[in-house]
Amino acid sequence: MSSSPANSQPEVKTNMHPRNKHREGYDFKALIKTLPALKPFVRMNDYGNQTINFANPVAVKTLNQALLLHYYSVAHWDIPEGFLCPPIPGRADYIHYVADLLASVNGGVVRKGRKVRVLDIGTGANLVYPVVGFKEYGWNFVGAELDLEAMASAEKIIEQNTHLKLAVELRQQSKKADIFKGIIKPGEMFDLTICNPPFHASAKEAAEGSARKWDNLGLQKEKQRVLNFGGQNTELWYPGGEANFLKLMAAQSKAFEKQVLWFTTLVSKKENLKVLYNALQKEGVKDVQTINMSQGQKMSRLMAWTYLTKEEQESFNR
């Protein structure tokens, strides 16, 4: 029996991608064996299953360290205080769904190996998408990042886990107004671009969102503490919010229409799906796909688009 908060509510995890290693919930017995430092944070929940206090940022980070070591062969992983500490199962779901997207134009066969090139826009201090994508599929990643401290953290993860050196190249984005420009080089080809955009419109809105999260956890006294999933300004907010960022991404993708097979991004707010779709139609994309994802009670959406015809997509693969 899996030691998991989902144990008494099996429907919680069943919407995850079939290849997601975290589909059955957290096996705390195995994770503690892999990383004994996790043990002090594990307790029993109301269903009689093991869990951690997800309002404790140290507990969440230690859980991530255990997951990344146990499933993804990353022995050394840390992030500076205040940076985004992402939920690993959700990040893994994104990687598996875009793997299916590539398979859809490859005769249904999931593509593996270093010939598959992925651009991670805003790779962050945590480097989780490249870590998962390389371990699961052997893909080759370029991680683009604006924040210098986040870049330094990601570089340290690569340096301390030597197998990642062959798989991940970091590139600094020097201009906040640019998404692809300055990162994608002339003539360079990518099978995928991935992105987890900032979803608030201002620092004030981000702070209010944090306060609501503490209220929902019943921890009003904790509002001033760091968010359990952290987040710096560049990670949490963008002028005009997620909608503006998505419109900018759509407009700027056009300049690289023949260099990328599939552009993809998460869309946090459901109403922004139409915003992005309309922006993409203006740019003349050939195909747009929306993929619904679910982790626990959280619903999220992945939108993908391409400027290539079916014939060009198959040619790109070859």
mmCIF file of C-alpha atoms in Angstrom:
data_model
loop_
_atom_site.group_PDB
_atom_site.id
_atom_site.type_symbol
_atom_site.label_atom_id
_atom_site.label_comp_id
_atom_site.label_asym_id
_atom_site.label_seq_id
_atom_site.Cartn_x
_atom_site.Cartn_y
_atom_site.Cartn_z
ATOM 1 C CA MET A 1 0.000 0.000 0.000
ATOM 2 C CA SER A 2 1.356 3.420 -0.931
ATOM 3 C CA SER A 3 2.093 5.771 1.966
ATOM 4 C CA SER A 4 0.269 8.721 0.514
ATOM 5 C CA PRO A 5 -2.282 11.367 1.466
ATOM 6 C CA ALA A 6 -4.084 10.249 -1.704
ATOM 7 C CA ASN A 7 -4.499 6.757 -0.306
ATOM 8 C CA SER A 8 -7.999 7.368 1.073
ATOM 9 C CA GLN A 9 -8.966 9.537 -1.896
ATOM 10 C CA PRO A 10 -7.564 7.735 -4.948
ATOM 11 C CA GLU A 11 -9.263 10.109 -7.382
ATOM 12 C CA VAL A 12 -6.912 12.909 -6.328
ATOM 13 C CA LYS A 13 -3.985 11.645 -8.396
ATOM 14 C CA THR A 14 -5.662 9.654 -11.152
ATOM 15 C CA ASN A 15 -5.858 12.569 -13.584
ATOM 16 C CA MET A 16 -2.088 12.772 -13.834
ATOM 17 C CA HIS A 17 -0.360 11.644 -17.003
ATOM 18 C CA PRO A 18 -0.094 7.812 -17.172
ATOM 19 C CA ARG A 19 3.724 7.959 -17.337
ATOM 20 C CA ASN A 20 4.024 10.325 -14.362
ATOM 21 C CA LYS A 21 6.054 8.594 -11.624
ATOM 22 C CA HIS A 22 4.092 10.521 -8.988
ATOM 23 C CA ARG A 23 0.680 9.283 -10.091
ATOM 24 C CA GLU A 24 0.311 7.067 -7.018
ATOM 25 C CA GLY A 25 1.164 9.805 -4.535
ATOM 26 C CA TYR A 26 4.257 10.120 -2.352
ATOM 27 C CA ASP A 27 5.867 6.905 -1.090
ATOM 28 C CA PHE A 28 7.331 8.427 2.054
ATOM 29 C CA LYS A 29 8.863 5.150 3.243
ATOM 30 C CA ALA A 30 10.947 4.927 0.061
ATOM 31 C CA LEU A 31 11.707 8.651 0.034
ATOM 32 C CA ILE A 32 12.956 8.610 3.648
ATOM 33 C CA LYS A 33 15.163 5.643 2.810
ATOM 34 C CA THR A 34 16.625 7.660 -0.069
ATOM 35 C CA LEU A 35 16.943 10.883 1.958
ATOM 36 C CA PRO A 36 16.778 10.369 5.760
ATOM 37 C CA ALA A 37 16.689 14.166 6.259
ATOM 38 C CA LEU A 38 13.032 14.047 5.180
ATOM 39 C CA LYS A 39 11.965 11.913 8.175
ATOM 40 C CA PRO A 40 11.540 14.733 10.772
ATOM 41 C CA PHE A 41 9.030 16.474 8.485
ATOM 42 C CA VAL A 42 6.764 13.459 7.924
ATOM 43 C CA ARG A 43 3.626 13.062 10.036
ATOM 44 C CA MET A 44 0.288 11.251 9.919
ATOM 45 C CA ASN A 45 -2.720 13.032 8.421
ATOM 46 C CA ASP A 46 -6.426 12.693 9.269
ATOM 47 C CA TYR A 47 -6.735 9.710 6.903
ATOM 48 C CA GLY A 48 -4.018 7.782 8.724
ATOM 49 C CA ASN A 49 -1.499 8.307 5.940
ATOM 50 C CA GLN A 50 1.920 9.927 5.935
ATOM 51 C CA THR A 51 2.302 13.496 4.706
ATOM 52 C CA ILE A 52 4.221 16.699 5.423
ATOM 53 C CA ASN A 53 3.149 20.205 6.379
ATOM 54 C CA PHE A 54 3.007 21.868 2.962
ATOM 55 C CA ALA A 55 2.886 25.261 4.680
ATOM 56 C CA ASN A 56 6.462 24.696 5.901
ATOM 57 C CA PRO A 57 8.884 25.838 3.161
ATOM 58 C CA VAL A 58 11.767 23.807 4.602
ATOM 59 C CA ALA A 59 9.625 20.657 4.581
ATOM 60 C CA VAL A 60 8.554 21.302 0.983
ATOM 61 C CA LYS A 61 12.139 21.874 -0.151
ATOM 62 C CA THR A 62 13.324 18.721 1.611
ATOM 63 C CA LEU A 63 10.520 16.729 -0.046
ATOM 64 C CA ASN A 64 11.662 18.064 -3.425
ATOM 65 C CA GLN A 65 15.243 17.073 -2.667
ATOM 66 C CA ALA A 66 14.068 13.544 -1.850
ATOM 67 C CA LEU A 67 11.935 13.294 -5.003
ATOM 68 C CA LEU A 68 14.703 14.599 -7.267
ATOM 69 C CA LEU A 69 17.226 12.188 -5.789
ATOM 70 C CA HIS A 70 14.908 9.169 -5.717
ATOM 71 C CA TYR A 71 13.370 9.510 -9.178
ATOM 72 C CA TYR A 72 15.660 11.790 -11.186
ATOM 73 C CA SER A 73 19.223 11.001 -9.985
ATOM 74 C CA VAL A 74 19.882 14.545 -8.762
ATOM 75 C CA ALA A 75 21.989 14.181 -5.624
ATOM 76 C CA HIS A 76 22.595 17.884 -5.014
ATOM 77 C CA TRP A 77 19.665 20.283 -5.309
ATOM 78 C CA ASP A 78 18.995 23.522 -3.483
ATOM 79 C CA ILE A 79 17.561 26.970 -4.215
ATOM 80 C CA PRO A 80 18.144 30.367 -2.595
ATOM 81 C CA GLU A 81 15.581 31.464 -0.019
ATOM 82 C CA GLY A 82 12.496 33.055 -1.559
ATOM 83 C CA PHE A 83 12.784 31.408 -4.977
ATOM 84 C CA LEU A 84 10.106 29.197 -6.489
ATOM 85 C CA CYS A 85 10.084 25.702 -5.003
ATOM 86 C CA PRO A 86 7.951 23.922 -7.588
ATOM 87 C CA PRO A 87 5.654 20.923 -7.069
ATOM 88 C CA ILE A 88 7.578 18.174 -8.882
ATOM 89 C CA PRO A 89 4.525 16.077 -9.952
ATOM 90 C CA GLY A 90 3.008 19.019 -11.844
ATOM 91 C CA ARG A 91 6.284 19.834 -13.575
ATOM 92 C CA ALA A 92 6.641 16.187 -14.602
ATOM 93 C CA ASP A 93 3.110 16.229 -16.036
ATOM 94 C CA TYR A 94 4.045 19.112 -18.368
ATOM 95 C CA ILE A 95 7.082 17.189 -19.643
ATOM 96 C CA HIS A 96 5.068 14.019 -20.323
ATOM 97 C CA TYR A 97 2.303 15.881 -22.154
ATOM 98 C CA VAL A 98 4.723 17.691 -24.465
ATOM 99 C CA ALA A 99 6.401 14.336 -25.112
ATOM 100 C CA ASP A 100 3.000 13.141 -26.382
ATOM 101 C CA LEU A 101 2.765 16.295 -28.498
ATOM 102 C CA LEU A 102 6.030 15.383 -30.246
ATOM 103 C CA ALA A 103 4.812 11.800 -30.637
ATOM 104 C CA SER A 104 1.653 13.061 -32.383
ATOM 105 C CA VAL A 105 3.756 14.127 -35.371
ATOM 106 C CA ASN A 106 6.084 11.117 -35.156
ATOM 107 C CA GLY A 107 3.742 8.232 -35.877
ATOM 108 C CA GLY A 108 2.697 8.038 -32.228
ATOM 109 C CA VAL A 109 6.245 7.214 -31.100
ATOM 110 C CA VAL A 110 7.635 9.253 -28.189
ATOM 111 C CA ARG A 111 10.950 10.781 -29.220
ATOM 112 C CA LYS A 112 13.909 10.233 -26.913
ATOM 113 C CA GLY A 113 17.558 11.205 -26.919
ATOM 114 C CA ARG A 114 19.703 14.289 -27.257
ATOM 115 C CA LYS A 115 18.537 15.071 -30.794
ATOM 116 C CA VAL A 116 15.364 16.451 -29.225
ATOM 117 C CA ARG A 117 16.110 20.079 -28.302
ATOM 118 C CA VAL A 118 13.951 21.959 -25.804
ATOM 119 C CA LEU A 119 14.042 25.631 -24.841
ATOM 120 C CA ASP A 120 12.895 26.313 -21.267
ATOM 121 C CA ILE A 121 11.804 29.963 -21.012
ATOM 122 C CA GLY A 122 12.418 31.197 -17.450
ATOM 123 C CA THR A 123 14.126 28.038 -16.248
ATOM 124 C CA GLY A 124 14.429 29.535 -12.757
ATOM 125 C CA ALA A 125 16.703 28.780 -9.843
ATOM 126 C CA ASN A 126 15.287 25.259 -9.564
ATOM 127 C CA LEU A 127 16.035 23.860 -13.063
ATOM 128 C CA VAL A 128 13.301 21.248 -12.608
ATOM 129 C CA TYR A 129 12.005 20.996 -16.190
ATOM 130 C CA PRO A 130 15.446 20.152 -17.653
ATOM 131 C CA VAL A 131 16.132 17.716 -14.795
ATOM 132 C CA VAL A 132 12.884 15.805 -15.415
ATOM 133 C CA GLY A 133 13.053 16.008 -19.216
ATOM 134 C CA PHE A 134 16.619 14.714 -19.356
ATOM 135 C CA LYS A 135 16.006 11.834 -16.933
ATOM 136 C CA GLU A 136 12.731 10.722 -18.531
ATOM 137 C CA TYR A 137 13.557 11.182 -22.206
ATOM 138 C CA GLY A 138 17.236 12.100 -22.559
ATOM 139 C CA TRP A 139 16.353 15.450 -24.145
ATOM 140 C CA ASN A 140 18.793 18.295 -24.640
ATOM 141 C CA PHE A 141 17.829 21.618 -22.962
ATOM 142 C CA VAL A 142 18.618 25.296 -23.222
ATOM 143 C CA GLY A 143 17.501 27.132 -20.092
ATOM 144 C CA ALA A 144 16.834 30.859 -20.561
ATOM 145 C CA GLU A 145 16.722 33.074 -17.482
ATOM 146 C CA LEU A 146 16.522 36.811 -16.774
ATOM 147 C CA ASP A 147 17.408 36.807 -13.069
ATOM 148 C CA LEU A 148 21.150 36.584 -12.312
ATOM 149 C CA GLU A 149 20.694 34.944 -8.905
ATOM 150 C CA ALA A 150 18.404 32.312 -10.423
ATOM 151 C CA MET A 151 20.997 31.710 -13.157
ATOM 152 C CA ALA A 152 23.737 31.225 -10.554
ATOM 153 C CA SER A 153 21.562 28.733 -8.650
ATOM 154 C CA ALA A 154 20.753 26.735 -11.801
ATOM 155 C CA GLU A 155 24.441 26.727 -12.753
ATOM 156 C CA LYS A 156 25.337 25.362 -9.316
ATOM 157 C CA ILE A 157 22.851 22.495 -9.722
ATOM 158 C CA ILE A 158 24.469 21.611 -13.051
ATOM 159 C CA GLU A 159 27.987 21.818 -11.618
ATOM 160 C CA GLN A 160 27.106 19.576 -8.675
ATOM 161 C CA ASN A 161 25.349 16.963 -10.825
ATOM 162 C CA THR A 162 27.856 16.278 -13.573
ATOM 163 C CA HIS A 163 25.490 14.211 -15.737
ATOM 164 C CA LEU A 164 23.502 17.408 -16.362
ATOM 165 C CA LYS A 165 26.482 19.169 -17.959
ATOM 166 C CA LEU A 166 25.944 17.330 -21.238
ATOM 167 C CA ALA A 167 22.202 17.965 -21.182
ATOM 168 C CA VAL A 168 21.645 21.579 -20.137
ATOM 169 C CA GLU A 169 23.022 24.865 -21.432
ATOM 170 C CA LEU A 170 22.074 28.093 -19.650
ATOM 171 C CA ARG A 171 21.627 31.382 -21.490
ATOM 172 C CA GLN A 172 20.916 34.721 -19.873
ATOM 173 C CA GLN A 173 18.100 36.846 -21.241
ATOM 174 C CA SER A 174 19.362 40.422 -20.991
ATOM 175 C CA LYS A 175 16.095 42.172 -21.910
ATOM 176 C CA LYS A 176 12.872 41.717 -19.947
ATOM 177 C CA ALA A 177 10.830 42.737 -22.991
ATOM 178 C CA ASP A 178 12.229 39.819 -25.048
ATOM 179 C CA ILE A 179 11.173 36.195 -24.718
ATOM 180 C CA PHE A 180 12.800 34.354 -27.630
ATOM 181 C CA LYS A 181 14.976 37.087 -29.130
ATOM 182 C CA GLY A 182 18.519 37.033 -27.789
ATOM 183 C CA ILE A 183 18.141 33.362 -26.830
ATOM 184 C CA ILE A 184 17.353 31.491 -30.060
ATOM 185 C CA LYS A 185 20.344 31.902 -32.355
ATOM 186 C CA PRO A 186 20.120 32.384 -36.143
ATOM 187 C CA GLY A 187 19.511 29.016 -37.812
ATOM 188 C CA GLU A 188 19.086 27.215 -34.470
ATOM 189 C CA MET A 189 16.251 24.677 -34.296
ATOM 190 C CA PHE A 190 14.133 23.590 -31.310
ATOM 191 C CA ASP A 191 11.569 20.810 -31.168
ATOM 192 C CA LEU A 192 9.837 22.459 -28.217
ATOM 193 C CA THR A 193 9.716 25.622 -26.176
ATOM 194 C CA ILE A 194 8.208 25.338 -22.686
ATOM 195 C CA CYS A 195 7.223 28.079 -20.246
ATOM 196 C CA ASN A 196 5.551 28.576 -16.871
ATOM 197 C CA PRO A 197 4.577 32.273 -17.129
ATOM 198 C CA PRO A 198 4.211 34.748 -14.263
ATOM 199 C CA PHE A 199 0.508 34.994 -13.492
ATOM 200 C CA HIS A 200 0.068 38.142 -11.348
ATOM 201 C CA ALA A 201 -0.047 41.699 -12.709
ATOM 202 C CA SER A 202 1.888 43.383 -9.894
ATOM 203 C CA ALA A 203 3.863 42.771 -6.694
ATOM 204 C CA LYS A 204 0.767 43.879 -4.725
ATOM 205 C CA GLU A 205 -1.449 41.326 -6.485
ATOM 206 C CA ALA A 206 1.145 38.602 -5.869
ATOM 207 C CA ALA A 207 1.249 39.477 -2.149
ATOM 208 C CA GLU A 208 -2.561 39.362 -1.940
ATOM 209 C CA GLY A 209 -2.508 35.953 -3.612
ATOM 210 C CA SER A 210 -0.016 34.760 -1.013
ATOM 211 C CA ALA A 211 -2.239 36.006 1.814
ATOM 212 C CA ARG A 212 -5.239 34.141 0.367
ATOM 213 C CA LYS A 213 -3.184 30.963 0.240
ATOM 214 C CA TRP A 214 -2.386 31.250 3.947
ATOM 215 C CA ASP A 215 -6.071 31.904 4.713
ATOM 216 C CA ASN A 216 -7.057 28.788 2.770
ATOM 217 C CA LEU A 217 -4.546 26.786 4.791
ATOM 218 C CA GLY A 218 -6.045 28.190 7.995
ATOM 219 C CA LEU A 219 -2.750 29.854 8.855
ATOM 220 C CA GLN A 220 -3.638 33.537 9.055
ATOM 221 C CA LYS A 221 -0.789 34.186 11.481
ATOM 222 C CA GLU A 222 1.669 32.908 8.890
ATOM 223 C CA LYS A 223 0.821 35.456 6.171
ATOM 224 C CA GLN A 224 4.110 37.294 6.539
ATOM 225 C CA ARG A 225 6.152 34.111 6.126
ATOM 226 C CA VAL A 226 7.664 33.091 2.837
ATOM 227 C CA LEU A 227 5.267 31.256 0.530
ATOM 228 C CA ASN A 228 5.638 27.509 0.680
ATOM 229 C CA PHE A 229 6.376 27.546 -3.042
ATOM 230 C CA GLY A 230 8.296 30.831 -2.832
ATOM 231 C CA GLY A 231 8.655 33.067 -5.839
ATOM 232 C CA GLN A 232 10.633 36.127 -6.849
ATOM 233 C CA ASN A 233 9.166 39.081 -8.752
ATOM 234 C CA THR A 234 10.189 37.751 -12.183
ATOM 235 C CA GLU A 235 8.610 34.402 -11.338
ATOM 236 C CA LEU A 236 5.310 35.645 -9.909
ATOM 237 C CA TRP A 237 4.312 38.814 -11.737
ATOM 238 C CA TYR A 238 4.582 40.636 -15.023
ATOM 239 C CA PRO A 239 3.147 44.076 -16.004
ATOM 240 C CA GLY A 240 -0.385 43.371 -17.201
ATOM 241 C CA GLY A 241 -0.297 39.878 -15.733
ATOM 242 C CA GLU A 242 -0.417 36.513 -17.451
ATOM 243 C CA ALA A 243 -2.619 37.792 -20.302
ATOM 244 C CA ASN A 244 -0.064 40.407 -21.363
ATOM 245 C CA PHE A 245 2.801 37.939 -21.137
ATOM 246 C CA LEU A 246 0.933 35.411 -23.292
ATOM 247 C CA LYS A 247 0.067 38.020 -25.941
ATOM 248 C CA LEU A 248 3.704 39.071 -26.063
ATOM 249 C CA MET A 249 4.845 35.458 -26.368
ATOM 250 C CA ALA A 250 2.412 34.855 -29.230
ATOM 251 C CA ALA A 251 3.570 37.972 -31.112
ATOM 252 C CA GLN A 252 7.263 37.235 -30.604
ATOM 253 C CA SER A 253 6.976 33.573 -31.592
ATOM 254 C CA LYS A 254 6.223 34.605 -35.182
ATOM 255 C CA ALA A 255 9.838 35.670 -35.791
ATOM 256 C CA PHE A 256 10.964 32.082 -35.109
ATOM 257 C CA GLU A 257 8.161 30.273 -36.939
ATOM 258 C CA LYS A 258 10.490 28.033 -38.962
ATOM 259 C CA GLN A 259 12.942 27.374 -36.119
ATOM 260 C CA VAL A 260 10.543 25.797 -33.602
ATOM 261 C CA LEU A 261 8.315 22.766 -34.112
ATOM 262 C CA TRP A 262 5.978 23.412 -31.154
ATOM 263 C CA PHE A 263 5.769 26.490 -28.937
ATOM 264 C CA THR A 264 4.080 25.632 -25.619
ATOM 265 C CA THR A 265 3.131 27.372 -22.378
ATOM 266 C CA LEU A 266 1.134 26.765 -19.247
ATOM 267 C CA VAL A 267 -1.966 28.955 -18.907
ATOM 268 C CA SER A 268 -2.915 29.423 -15.260
ATOM 269 C CA LYS A 269 -6.144 31.365 -15.722
ATOM 270 C CA LYS A 270 -8.836 29.713 -17.828
ATOM 271 C CA GLU A 271 -10.039 33.037 -19.261
ATOM 272 C CA ASN A 272 -6.576 33.609 -20.748
ATOM 273 C CA LEU A 273 -6.929 30.632 -23.095
ATOM 274 C CA LYS A 274 -9.124 32.760 -25.380
ATOM 275 C CA VAL A 275 -6.701 35.697 -25.055
ATOM 276 C CA LEU A 276 -3.800 33.548 -26.260
ATOM 277 C CA TYR A 277 -5.866 31.799 -28.940
ATOM 278 C CA ASN A 278 -6.964 35.120 -30.438
ATOM 279 C CA ALA A 279 -3.393 36.444 -30.367
ATOM 280 C CA LEU A 280 -2.144 33.316 -32.138
ATOM 281 C CA GLN A 281 -4.815 33.549 -34.838
ATOM 282 C CA LYS A 282 -3.555 37.041 -35.659
ATOM 283 C CA GLU A 283 -0.059 35.620 -36.183
ATOM 284 C CA GLY A 284 -1.320 32.985 -38.625
ATOM 285 C CA VAL A 285 -0.452 29.781 -36.785
ATOM 286 C CA LYS A 286 -1.228 26.498 -38.535
ATOM 287 C CA ASP A 287 -2.366 24.541 -35.484
ATOM 288 C CA VAL A 288 -3.290 25.290 -31.857
ATOM 289 C CA GLN A 289 -3.869 22.618 -29.221
ATOM 290 C CA THR A 290 -5.112 22.923 -25.656
ATOM 291 C CA ILE A 291 -4.320 20.154 -23.166
ATOM 292 C CA ASN A 292 -6.050 20.010 -19.782
ATOM 293 C CA MET A 293 -3.943 18.807 -16.865
ATOM 294 C CA SER A 294 -4.930 18.028 -13.283
ATOM 295 C CA GLN A 295 -2.876 17.528 -10.141
ATOM 296 C CA GLY A 296 -5.010 16.946 -7.087
ATOM 297 C CA GLN A 297 -7.600 19.704 -6.846
ATOM 298 C CA LYS A 298 -5.611 22.019 -9.105
ATOM 299 C CA MET A 299 -6.555 22.290 -12.757
ATOM 300 C CA SER A 300 -4.101 23.720 -15.248
ATOM 301 C CA ARG A 301 -3.923 24.058 -18.992
ATOM 302 C CA LEU A 302 -1.186 23.701 -21.538
ATOM 303 C CA MET A 303 -1.454 25.481 -24.882
ATOM 304 C CA ALA A 304 0.699 24.544 -27.872
ATOM 305 C CA TRP A 305 0.995 26.087 -31.330
ATOM 306 C CA THR A 306 2.968 25.628 -34.518
ATOM 307 C CA TYR A 307 3.476 27.630 -37.696
ATOM 308 C CA LEU A 308 4.424 24.511 -39.636
ATOM 309 C CA THR A 309 2.181 22.488 -41.928
ATOM 310 C CA LYS A 310 1.872 18.725 -41.353
ATOM 311 C CA GLU A 311 4.411 18.128 -44.110
ATOM 312 C CA GLU A 312 6.827 20.633 -42.569
ATOM 313 C CA GLN A 313 6.336 19.045 -39.122
ATOM 314 C CA GLU A 314 7.274 15.611 -40.442
ATOM 315 C CA SER A 315 10.228 17.075 -42.289
ATOM 316 C CA PHE A 316 11.319 18.846 -39.074
ATOM 317 C CA ASN A 317 11.311 15.487 -37.255
ATOM 318 C CA ARG A 318 13.482 13.885 -39.909
#
